[in-house]
């Protein structure tokens, strides 16, 4: 897949990565504050899923060279 992403696709992936990092940070912060067990479980599940999504986006960007061309 190396080099197959266009500029707009790379920019959109960077935007998604920033968004998912923001979601991850917020969910992790809120799960530490949550007192309701059900809400805490939902937030912790979101943290796990967001970490996976961030890693996948980073891998895709790395495979493309990670650069804005």
PDB file of N, CA, C and O in Angstrom:
ATOM      1  N   UNK A   1       0.816  -1.185   0.000  1.00  0.00           N
ATOM      2  CA  UNK A   1       0.000   0.000   0.000  1.00  0.00           C
ATOM      3  C   UNK A   1       0.867   1.258   0.000  1.00  0.00           C
ATOM      4  O   UNK A   1       0.373   2.359  -0.048  1.00  0.00           O
ATOM      5  N   UNK A   2       2.138   1.093   0.059  1.00  0.00           N
ATOM      6  CA  UNK A   2       3.054   2.220   0.168  1.00  0.00           C
ATOM      7  C   UNK A   2       2.898   3.161  -1.011  1.00  0.00           C
ATOM      8  O   UNK A   2       2.949   2.766  -2.161  1.00  0.00           O
ATOM      9  N   UNK A   3       2.684   4.452  -0.703  1.00  0.00           N
ATOM     10  CA  UNK A   3       2.610   5.465  -1.743  1.00  0.00           C
ATOM     11  C   UNK A   3       1.305   5.516  -2.496  1.00  0.00           C
ATOM     12  O   UNK A   3       1.198   6.234  -3.474  1.00  0.00           O
ATOM     13  N   UNK A   4       0.285   4.778  -2.074  1.00  0.00           N
ATOM     14  CA  UNK A   4      -0.971   4.726  -2.816  1.00  0.00           C
ATOM     15  C   UNK A   4      -1.977   5.792  -2.389  1.00  0.00           C
ATOM     16  O   UNK A   4      -2.995   5.941  -3.029  1.00  0.00           O
ATOM     17  N   UNK A   5      -1.713   6.511  -1.308  1.00  0.00           N
ATOM     18  CA  UNK A   5      -2.660   7.520  -0.851  1.00  0.00           C
ATOM     19  C   UNK A   5      -2.362   8.866  -1.495  1.00  0.00           C
ATOM     20  O   UNK A   5      -1.223   9.288  -1.585  1.00  0.00           O
ATOM     21  N   UNK A   6      -3.440   9.536  -1.915  1.00  0.00           N
ATOM     22  CA  UNK A   6      -3.289  10.878  -2.447  1.00  0.00           C
ATOM     23  C   UNK A   6      -3.173  11.880  -1.306  1.00  0.00           C
ATOM     24  O   UNK A   6      -3.365  11.549  -0.128  1.00  0.00           O
ATOM     25  N   UNK A   7      -2.872  13.103  -1.646  1.00  0.00           N
ATOM     26  CA  UNK A   7      -2.704  14.153  -0.645  1.00  0.00           C
ATOM     27  C   UNK A   7      -3.964  14.319   0.199  1.00  0.00           C
ATOM     28  O   UNK A   7      -3.896  14.373   1.433  1.00  0.00           O
ATOM     29  N   UNK A   8      -5.131  14.394  -0.455  1.00  0.00           N
ATOM     30  CA  UNK A   8      -6.373  14.599   0.296  1.00  0.00           C
ATOM     31  C   UNK A   8      -6.660  13.419   1.216  1.00  0.00           C
ATOM     32  O   UNK A   8      -7.158  13.595   2.323  1.00  0.00           O
ATOM     33  N   UNK A   9      -6.330  12.210   0.782  1.00  0.00           N
ATOM     34  CA  UNK A   9      -6.546  11.032   1.623  1.00  0.00           C
ATOM     35  C   UNK A   9      -5.617  11.046   2.836  1.00  0.00           C
ATOM     36  O   UNK A   9      -6.037  10.727   3.955  1.00  0.00           O
ATOM     37  N   UNK A  10      -4.387  11.445   2.614  1.00  0.00           N
ATOM     38  CA  UNK A  10      -3.427  11.530   3.717  1.00  0.00           C
ATOM     39  C   UNK A  10      -3.866  12.589   4.725  1.00  0.00           C
ATOM     40  O   UNK A  10      -3.821  12.358   5.940  1.00  0.00           O
ATOM     41  N   UNK A  11      -4.331  13.736   4.217  1.00  0.00           N
ATOM     42  CA  UNK A  11      -4.820  14.792   5.105  1.00  0.00           C
ATOM     43  C   UNK A  11      -6.029  14.323   5.907  1.00  0.00           C
ATOM     44  O   UNK A  11      -6.137  14.596   7.111  1.00  0.00           O
ATOM     45  N   UNK A  12      -6.935  13.619   5.261  1.00  0.00           N
ATOM     46  CA  UNK A  12      -8.117  13.117   5.959  1.00  0.00           C
ATOM     47  C   UNK A  12      -7.739  12.087   7.014  1.00  0.00           C
ATOM     48  O   UNK A  12      -8.335  12.066   8.098  1.00  0.00           O
ATOM     49  N   UNK A  13      -6.753  11.267   6.726  1.00  0.00           N
ATOM     50  CA  UNK A  13      -6.305  10.292   7.725  1.00  0.00           C
ATOM     51  C   UNK A  13      -5.658  10.993   8.913  1.00  0.00           C
ATOM     52  O   UNK A  13      -5.851  10.583  10.060  1.00  0.00           O
ATOM     53  N   UNK A  14      -4.919  12.065   8.657  1.00  0.00           N
ATOM     54  CA  UNK A  14      -4.344  12.852   9.754  1.00  0.00           C
ATOM     55  C   UNK A  14      -5.460  13.462  10.606  1.00  0.00           C
ATOM     56  O   UNK A  14      -5.375  13.469  11.835  1.00  0.00           O
ATOM     57  N   UNK A  15      -6.505  13.965   9.961  1.00  0.00           N
ATOM     58  CA  UNK A  15      -7.636  14.533  10.690  1.00  0.00           C
ATOM     59  C   UNK A  15      -8.317  13.472  11.544  1.00  0.00           C
ATOM     60  O   UNK A  15      -8.679  13.731  12.696  1.00  0.00           O
ATOM     61  N   UNK A  16      -8.502  12.286  10.978  1.00  0.00           N
ATOM     62  CA  UNK A  16      -9.105  11.187  11.741  1.00  0.00           C
ATOM     63  C   UNK A  16      -8.236  10.801  12.931  1.00  0.00           C
ATOM     64  O   UNK A  16      -8.748  10.530  14.027  1.00  0.00           O
ATOM     65  N   UNK A  17      -6.933  10.776  12.717  1.00  0.00           N
ATOM     66  CA  UNK A  17      -6.005  10.429  13.792  1.00  0.00           C
ATOM     67  C   UNK A  17      -6.094  11.448  14.931  1.00  0.00           C
ATOM     68  O   UNK A  17      -6.153  11.074  16.103  1.00  0.00           O
ATOM     69  N   UNK A  18      -6.139  12.715  14.590  1.00  0.00           N
ATOM     70  CA  UNK A  18      -6.269  13.768  15.609  1.00  0.00           C
ATOM     71  C   UNK A  18      -7.599  13.615  16.352  1.00  0.00           C
ATOM     72  O   UNK A  18      -7.647  13.704  17.584  1.00  0.00           O
ATOM     73  N   UNK A  19      -8.672  13.363  15.608  1.00  0.00           N
ATOM     74  CA  UNK A  19      -9.990  13.198  16.220  1.00  0.00           C
ATOM     75  C   UNK A  19     -10.004  11.998  17.167  1.00  0.00           C
ATOM     76  O   UNK A  19     -10.491  12.089  18.300  1.00  0.00           O
ATOM     77  N   UNK A  20      -9.472  10.869  16.727  1.00  0.00           N
ATOM     78  CA  UNK A  20      -9.474   9.665  17.566  1.00  0.00           C
ATOM     79  C   UNK A  20      -8.594   9.854  18.801  1.00  0.00           C
ATOM     80  O   UNK A  20      -8.923   9.367  19.880  1.00  0.00           O
ATOM     81  N   UNK A  21      -7.486  10.567  18.662  1.00  0.00           N
ATOM     82  CA  UNK A  21      -6.646  10.859  19.825  1.00  0.00           C
ATOM     83  C   UNK A  21      -7.396  11.723  20.831  1.00  0.00           C
ATOM     84  O   UNK A  21      -7.286  11.510  22.045  1.00  0.00           O
ATOM     85  N   UNK A  22      -8.156  12.683  20.335  1.00  0.00           N
ATOM     86  CA  UNK A  22      -8.954  13.537  21.209  1.00  0.00           C
ATOM     87  C   UNK A  22     -10.023  12.708  21.929  1.00  0.00           C
ATOM     88  O   UNK A  22     -10.222  12.856  23.142  1.00  0.00           O
ATOM     89  N   UNK A  23     -10.691  11.838  21.195  1.00  0.00           N
ATOM     90  CA  UNK A  23     -11.706  10.960  21.799  1.00  0.00           C
ATOM     91  C   UNK A  23     -11.084  10.058  22.856  1.00  0.00           C
ATOM     92  O   UNK A  23     -11.655   9.861  23.936  1.00  0.00           O
ATOM     93  N   UNK A  24      -9.921   9.517  22.546  1.00  0.00           N
ATOM     94  CA  UNK A  24      -9.217   8.641  23.481  1.00  0.00           C
ATOM     95  C   UNK A  24      -8.872   9.377  24.760  1.00  0.00           C
ATOM     96  O   UNK A  24      -9.116   8.879  25.861  1.00  0.00           O
ATOM     97  N   UNK A  25      -8.353  10.568  24.636  1.00  0.00           N
ATOM     98  CA  UNK A  25      -7.978  11.370  25.804  1.00  0.00           C
ATOM     99  C   UNK A  25      -9.208  11.682  26.659  1.00  0.00           C
ATOM    100  O   UNK A  25      -9.173  11.552  27.887  1.00  0.00           O
ATOM    101  N   UNK A  26     -10.284  12.078  26.004  1.00  0.00           N
ATOM    102  CA  UNK A  26     -11.498  12.426  26.743  1.00  0.00           C
ATOM    103  C   UNK A  26     -12.087  11.206  27.445  1.00  0.00           C
ATOM    104  O   UNK A  26     -12.470  11.283  28.618  1.00  0.00           O
ATOM    105  N   UNK A  27     -12.180  10.085  26.760  1.00  0.00           N
ATOM    106  CA  UNK A  27     -12.738   8.879  27.374  1.00  0.00           C
ATOM    107  C   UNK A  27     -11.885   8.395  28.538  1.00  0.00           C
ATOM    108  O   UNK A  27     -12.415   7.978  29.574  1.00  0.00           O
ATOM    109  N   UNK A  28     -10.578   8.456  28.380  1.00  0.00           N
ATOM    110  CA  UNK A  28      -9.686   8.028  29.462  1.00  0.00           C
ATOM    111  C   UNK A  28      -9.834   8.945  30.675  1.00  0.00           C
ATOM    112  O   UNK A  28      -9.891   8.474  31.822  1.00  0.00           O
ATOM    113  N   UNK A  29      -9.933  10.237  30.433  1.00  0.00           N
ATOM    114  CA  UNK A  29     -10.099  11.195  31.529  1.00  0.00           C
ATOM    115  C   UNK A  29     -11.443  11.019  32.228  1.00  0.00           C
ATOM    116  O   UNK A  29     -11.519  11.028  33.455  1.00  0.00           O
ATOM    117  N   UNK A  30     -12.492  10.867  31.438  1.00  0.00           N
ATOM    118  CA  UNK A  30     -13.826  10.739  32.018  1.00  0.00           C
ATOM    119  C   UNK A  30     -14.028   9.403  32.732  1.00  0.00           C
ATOM    120  O   UNK A  30     -14.753   9.342  33.718  1.00  0.00           O
ATOM    121  N   UNK A  31     -13.375   8.336  32.249  1.00  0.00           N
ATOM    122  CA  UNK A  31     -13.542   7.043  32.922  1.00  0.00           C
ATOM    123  C   UNK A  31     -12.942   7.079  34.326  1.00  0.00           C
ATOM    124  O   UNK A  31     -13.432   6.401  35.224  1.00  0.00           O
ATOM    125  N   UNK A  32     -11.908   7.895  34.514  1.00  0.00           N
ATOM    126  CA  UNK A  32     -11.322   8.025  35.850  1.00  0.00           C
ATOM    127  C   UNK A  32     -12.263   8.766  36.790  1.00  0.00           C
ATOM    128  O   UNK A  32     -12.227   8.543  38.002  1.00  0.00           O
ATOM    129  N   UNK A  33     -13.130   9.619  36.237  1.00  0.00           N
ATOM    130  CA  UNK A  33     -14.054  10.403  37.052  1.00  0.00           C
ATOM    131  C   UNK A  33     -15.430   9.751  37.225  1.00  0.00           C
ATOM    132  O   UNK A  33     -16.168  10.098  38.141  1.00  0.00           O
ATOM    133  N   UNK A  34     -15.761   8.823  36.328  1.00  0.00           N
ATOM    134  CA  UNK A  34     -17.097   8.219  36.341  1.00  0.00           C
ATOM    135  C   UNK A  34     -17.311   7.387  37.602  1.00  0.00           C
ATOM    136  O   UNK A  34     -16.434   6.626  38.015  1.00  0.00           O
ATOM    137  N   UNK A  35     -18.480   7.542  38.179  1.00  0.00           N
ATOM    138  CA  UNK A  35     -18.818   6.771  39.369  1.00  0.00           C
ATOM    139  C   UNK A  35     -19.800   5.648  39.052  1.00  0.00           C
ATOM    140  O   UNK A  35     -19.841   4.653  39.774  1.00  0.00           O
ATOM    141  N   UNK A  36     -20.572   5.814  38.003  1.00  0.00           N
ATOM    142  CA  UNK A  36     -21.527   4.784  37.604  1.00  0.00           C
ATOM    143  C   UNK A  36     -20.771   3.644  36.926  1.00  0.00           C
ATOM    144  O   UNK A  36     -20.042   3.861  35.953  1.00  0.00           O
ATOM    145  N   UNK A  37     -20.925   2.411  37.426  1.00  0.00           N
ATOM    146  CA  UNK A  37     -20.181   1.275  36.849  1.00  0.00           C
ATOM    147  C   UNK A  37     -20.471   1.032  35.365  1.00  0.00           C
ATOM    148  O   UNK A  37     -19.565   0.692  34.605  1.00  0.00           O
ATOM    149  N   UNK A  38     -21.719   1.211  34.950  1.00  0.00           N
ATOM    150  CA  UNK A  38     -22.064   0.983  33.542  1.00  0.00           C
ATOM    151  C   UNK A  38     -21.389   2.030  32.648  1.00  0.00           C
ATOM    152  O   UNK A  38     -20.844   1.698  31.594  1.00  0.00           O
ATOM    153  N   UNK A  39     -21.425   3.283  33.080  1.00  0.00           N
ATOM    154  CA  UNK A  39     -20.775   4.347  32.310  1.00  0.00           C
ATOM    155  C   UNK A  39     -19.267   4.136  32.265  1.00  0.00           C
ATOM    156  O   UNK A  39     -18.640   4.294  31.220  1.00  0.00           O
ATOM    157  N   UNK A  40     -18.694   3.752  33.388  1.00  0.00           N
ATOM    158  CA  UNK A  40     -17.254   3.494  33.456  1.00  0.00           C
ATOM    159  C   UNK A  40     -16.869   2.375  32.482  1.00  0.00           C
ATOM    160  O   UNK A  40     -15.870   2.478  31.774  1.00  0.00           O
ATOM    161  N   UNK A  41     -17.683   1.323  32.414  1.00  0.00           N
ATOM    162  CA  UNK A  41     -17.409   0.203  31.504  1.00  0.00           C
ATOM    163  C   UNK A  41     -17.484   0.648  30.046  1.00  0.00           C
ATOM    164  O   UNK A  41     -16.650   0.251  29.224  1.00  0.00           O
ATOM    165  N   UNK A  42     -18.471   1.485  29.718  1.00  0.00           N
ATOM    166  CA  UNK A  42     -18.604   2.001  28.352  1.00  0.00           C
ATOM    167  C   UNK A  42     -17.385   2.843  27.983  1.00  0.00           C
ATOM    168  O   UNK A  42     -16.823   2.703  26.894  1.00  0.00           O
ATOM    169  N   UNK A  43     -16.969   3.713  28.895  1.00  0.00           N
ATOM    170  CA  UNK A  43     -15.812   4.570  28.627  1.00  0.00           C
ATOM    171  C   UNK A  43     -14.535   3.749  28.490  1.00  0.00           C
ATOM    172  O   UNK A  43     -13.702   4.021  27.616  1.00  0.00           O
ATOM    173  N   UNK A  44     -14.371   2.733  29.321  1.00  0.00           N
ATOM    174  CA  UNK A  44     -13.180   1.884  29.223  1.00  0.00           C
ATOM    175  C   UNK A  44     -13.170   1.086  27.925  1.00  0.00           C
ATOM    176  O   UNK A  44     -12.116   0.889  27.320  1.00  0.00           O
ATOM    177  N   UNK A  45     -14.355   0.654  27.484  1.00  0.00           N
ATOM    178  CA  UNK A  45     -14.451  -0.039  26.196  1.00  0.00           C
ATOM    179  C   UNK A  45     -14.083   0.920  25.062  1.00  0.00           C
ATOM    180  O   UNK A  45     -13.378   0.539  24.118  1.00  0.00           O
ATOM    181  N   UNK A  46     -14.527   2.167  25.150  1.00  0.00           N
ATOM    182  CA  UNK A  46     -14.189   3.158  24.134  1.00  0.00           C
ATOM    183  C   UNK A  46     -12.690   3.430  24.113  1.00  0.00           C
ATOM    184  O   UNK A  46     -12.109   3.616  23.042  1.00  0.00           O
ATOM    185  N   UNK A  47     -12.052   3.455  25.290  1.00  0.00           N
ATOM    186  CA  UNK A  47     -10.599   3.653  25.352  1.00  0.00           C
ATOM    187  C   UNK A  47      -9.892   2.523  24.601  1.00  0.00           C
ATOM    188  O   UNK A  47      -9.005   2.782  23.782  1.00  0.00           O
ATOM    189  N   UNK A  48     -10.313   1.302  24.843  1.00  0.00           N
ATOM    190  CA  UNK A  48      -9.699   0.148  24.170  1.00  0.00           C
ATOM    191  C   UNK A  48      -9.879   0.231  22.656  1.00  0.00           C
ATOM    192  O   UNK A  48      -8.931   0.043  21.892  1.00  0.00           O
ATOM    193  N   UNK A  49     -11.090   0.536  22.220  1.00  0.00           N
ATOM    194  CA  UNK A  49     -11.372   0.624  20.786  1.00  0.00           C
ATOM    195  C   UNK A  49     -10.649   1.798  20.144  1.00  0.00           C
ATOM    196  O   UNK A  49     -10.155   1.688  19.016  1.00  0.00           O
ATOM    197  N   UNK A  50     -10.568   2.910  20.851  1.00  0.00           N
ATOM    198  CA  UNK A  50      -9.890   4.081  20.310  1.00  0.00           C
ATOM    199  C   UNK A  50      -8.388   3.832  20.179  1.00  0.00           C
ATOM    200  O   UNK A  50      -7.770   4.275  19.203  1.00  0.00           O
ATOM    201  N   UNK A  51      -7.799   3.135  21.150  1.00  0.00           N
ATOM    202  CA  UNK A  51      -6.370   2.798  21.051  1.00  0.00           C
ATOM    203  C   UNK A  51      -6.110   1.951  19.810  1.00  0.00           C
ATOM    204  O   UNK A  51      -5.129   2.163  19.094  1.00  0.00           O
ATOM    205  N   UNK A  52      -7.000   1.009  19.560  1.00  0.00           N
ATOM    206  CA  UNK A  52      -6.864   0.138  18.386  1.00  0.00           C
ATOM    207  C   UNK A  52      -6.989   0.962  17.097  1.00  0.00           C
ATOM    208  O   UNK A  52      -6.201   0.783  16.161  1.00  0.00           O
ATOM    209  N   UNK A  53      -7.955   1.873  17.059  1.00  0.00           N
ATOM    210  CA  UNK A  53      -8.160   2.713  15.869  1.00  0.00           C
ATOM    211  C   UNK A  53      -6.963   3.632  15.628  1.00  0.00           C
ATOM    212  O   UNK A  53      -6.517   3.787  14.485  1.00  0.00           O
ATOM    213  N   UNK A  54      -6.429   4.222  16.695  1.00  0.00           N
ATOM    214  CA  UNK A  54      -5.253   5.089  16.572  1.00  0.00           C
ATOM    215  C   UNK A  54      -4.076   4.287  16.015  1.00  0.00           C
ATOM    216  O   UNK A  54      -3.373   4.752  15.109  1.00  0.00           O
ATOM    217  N   UNK A  55      -3.873   3.091  16.530  1.00  0.00           N
ATOM    218  CA  UNK A  55      -2.763   2.259  16.058  1.00  0.00           C
ATOM    219  C   UNK A  55      -2.933   1.899  14.586  1.00  0.00           C
ATOM    220  O   UNK A  55      -1.976   1.944  13.811  1.00  0.00           O
ATOM    221  N   UNK A  56      -4.156   1.569  14.184  1.00  0.00           N
ATOM    222  CA  UNK A  56      -4.409   1.228  12.780  1.00  0.00           C
ATOM    223  C   UNK A  56      -4.161   2.428  11.867  1.00  0.00           C
ATOM    224  O   UNK A  56      -3.553   2.281  10.799  1.00  0.00           O
ATOM    225  N   UNK A  57      -4.613   3.598  12.276  1.00  0.00           N
ATOM    226  CA  UNK A  57      -4.380   4.796  11.468  1.00  0.00           C
ATOM    227  C   UNK A  57      -2.894   5.115  11.383  1.00  0.00           C
ATOM    228  O   UNK A  57      -2.393   5.478  10.316  1.00  0.00           O
ATOM    229  N   UNK A  58      -2.179   4.972  12.491  1.00  0.00           N
ATOM    230  CA  UNK A  58      -0.736   5.209  12.472  1.00  0.00           C
ATOM    231  C   UNK A  58      -0.037   4.223  11.543  1.00  0.00           C
ATOM    232  O   UNK A  58       0.873   4.600  10.798  1.00  0.00           O
ATOM    233  N   UNK A  59      -0.464   2.970  11.568  1.00  0.00           N
ATOM    234  CA  UNK A  59       0.133   1.965  10.684  1.00  0.00           C
ATOM    235  C   UNK A  59      -0.125   2.293   9.212  1.00  0.00           C
ATOM    236  O   UNK A  59       0.779   2.146   8.376  1.00  0.00           O
ATOM    237  N   UNK A  60      -1.349   2.718   8.912  1.00  0.00           N
ATOM    238  CA  UNK A  60      -1.655   3.071   7.518  1.00  0.00           C
ATOM    239  C   UNK A  60      -0.849   4.282   7.053  1.00  0.00           C
ATOM    240  O   UNK A  60      -0.354   4.298   5.927  1.00  0.00           O
ATOM    241  N   UNK A  61      -0.719   5.266   7.922  1.00  0.00           N
ATOM    242  CA  UNK A  61       0.076   6.442   7.561  1.00  0.00           C
ATOM    243  C   UNK A  61       1.548   6.079   7.416  1.00  0.00           C
ATOM    244  O   UNK A  61       2.224   6.584   6.514  1.00  0.00           O
ATOM    245  N   UNK A  62       2.039   5.213   8.260  1.00  0.00           N
ATOM    246  CA  UNK A  62       3.437   4.786   8.170  1.00  0.00           C
ATOM    247  C   UNK A  62       3.684   4.010   6.878  1.00  0.00           C
ATOM    248  O   UNK A  62       4.736   4.169   6.237  1.00  0.00           O
ATOM    249  N   UNK A  63       2.725   3.181   6.505  1.00  0.00           N
ATOM    250  CA  UNK A  63       2.858   2.402   5.266  1.00  0.00           C
ATOM    251  C   UNK A  63       2.896   3.318   4.045  1.00  0.00           C
ATOM    252  O   UNK A  63       3.470   2.983   3.025  1.00  0.00           O
ATOM    253  N   UNK A  64       2.302   4.498   4.194  1.00  0.00           N
ATOM    254  CA  UNK A  64       2.276   5.469   3.098  1.00  0.00           C
ATOM    255  C   UNK A  64       3.450   6.447   3.193  1.00  0.00           C
ATOM    256  O   UNK A  64       3.521   7.391   2.429  1.00  0.00           O
ATOM    257  N   UNK A  65       4.307   6.238   4.137  1.00  0.00           N
ATOM    258  CA  UNK A  65       5.426   7.133   4.311  1.00  0.00           C
ATOM    259  C   UNK A  65       5.156   8.202   5.351  1.00  0.00           C
ATOM    260  O   UNK A  65       6.044   8.930   5.742  1.00  0.00           O
ATOM    261  N   UNK A  66       3.887   8.318   5.798  1.00  0.00           N
ATOM    262  CA  UNK A  66       3.521   9.254   6.834  1.00  0.00           C
ATOM    263  C   UNK A  66       3.721  10.717   6.491  1.00  0.00           C
ATOM    264  O   UNK A  66       3.688  11.565   7.346  1.00  0.00           O
ATOM    265  N   UNK A  67       3.958  10.988   5.236  1.00  0.00           N
ATOM    266  CA  UNK A  67       4.269  12.356   4.840  1.00  0.00           C
ATOM    267  C   UNK A  67       3.142  12.950   4.022  1.00  0.00           C
ATOM    268  O   UNK A  67       2.424  12.263   3.324  1.00  0.00           O
ATOM    269  N   UNK A  68       3.022  14.248   4.114  1.00  0.00           N
ATOM    270  CA  UNK A  68       2.117  14.973   3.241  1.00  0.00           C
ATOM    271  C   UNK A  68       2.909  15.328   1.996  1.00  0.00           C
ATOM    272  O   UNK A  68       3.855  16.075   2.052  1.00  0.00           O
ATOM    273  N   UNK A  69       2.547  14.736   0.890  1.00  0.00           N
ATOM    274  CA  UNK A  69       3.329  14.911  -0.329  1.00  0.00           C
ATOM    275  C   UNK A  69       2.746  15.983  -1.200  1.00  0.00           C
ATOM    276  O   UNK A  69       1.621  16.173  -1.356  1.00  0.00           O
TER     277      UNK A  69
END
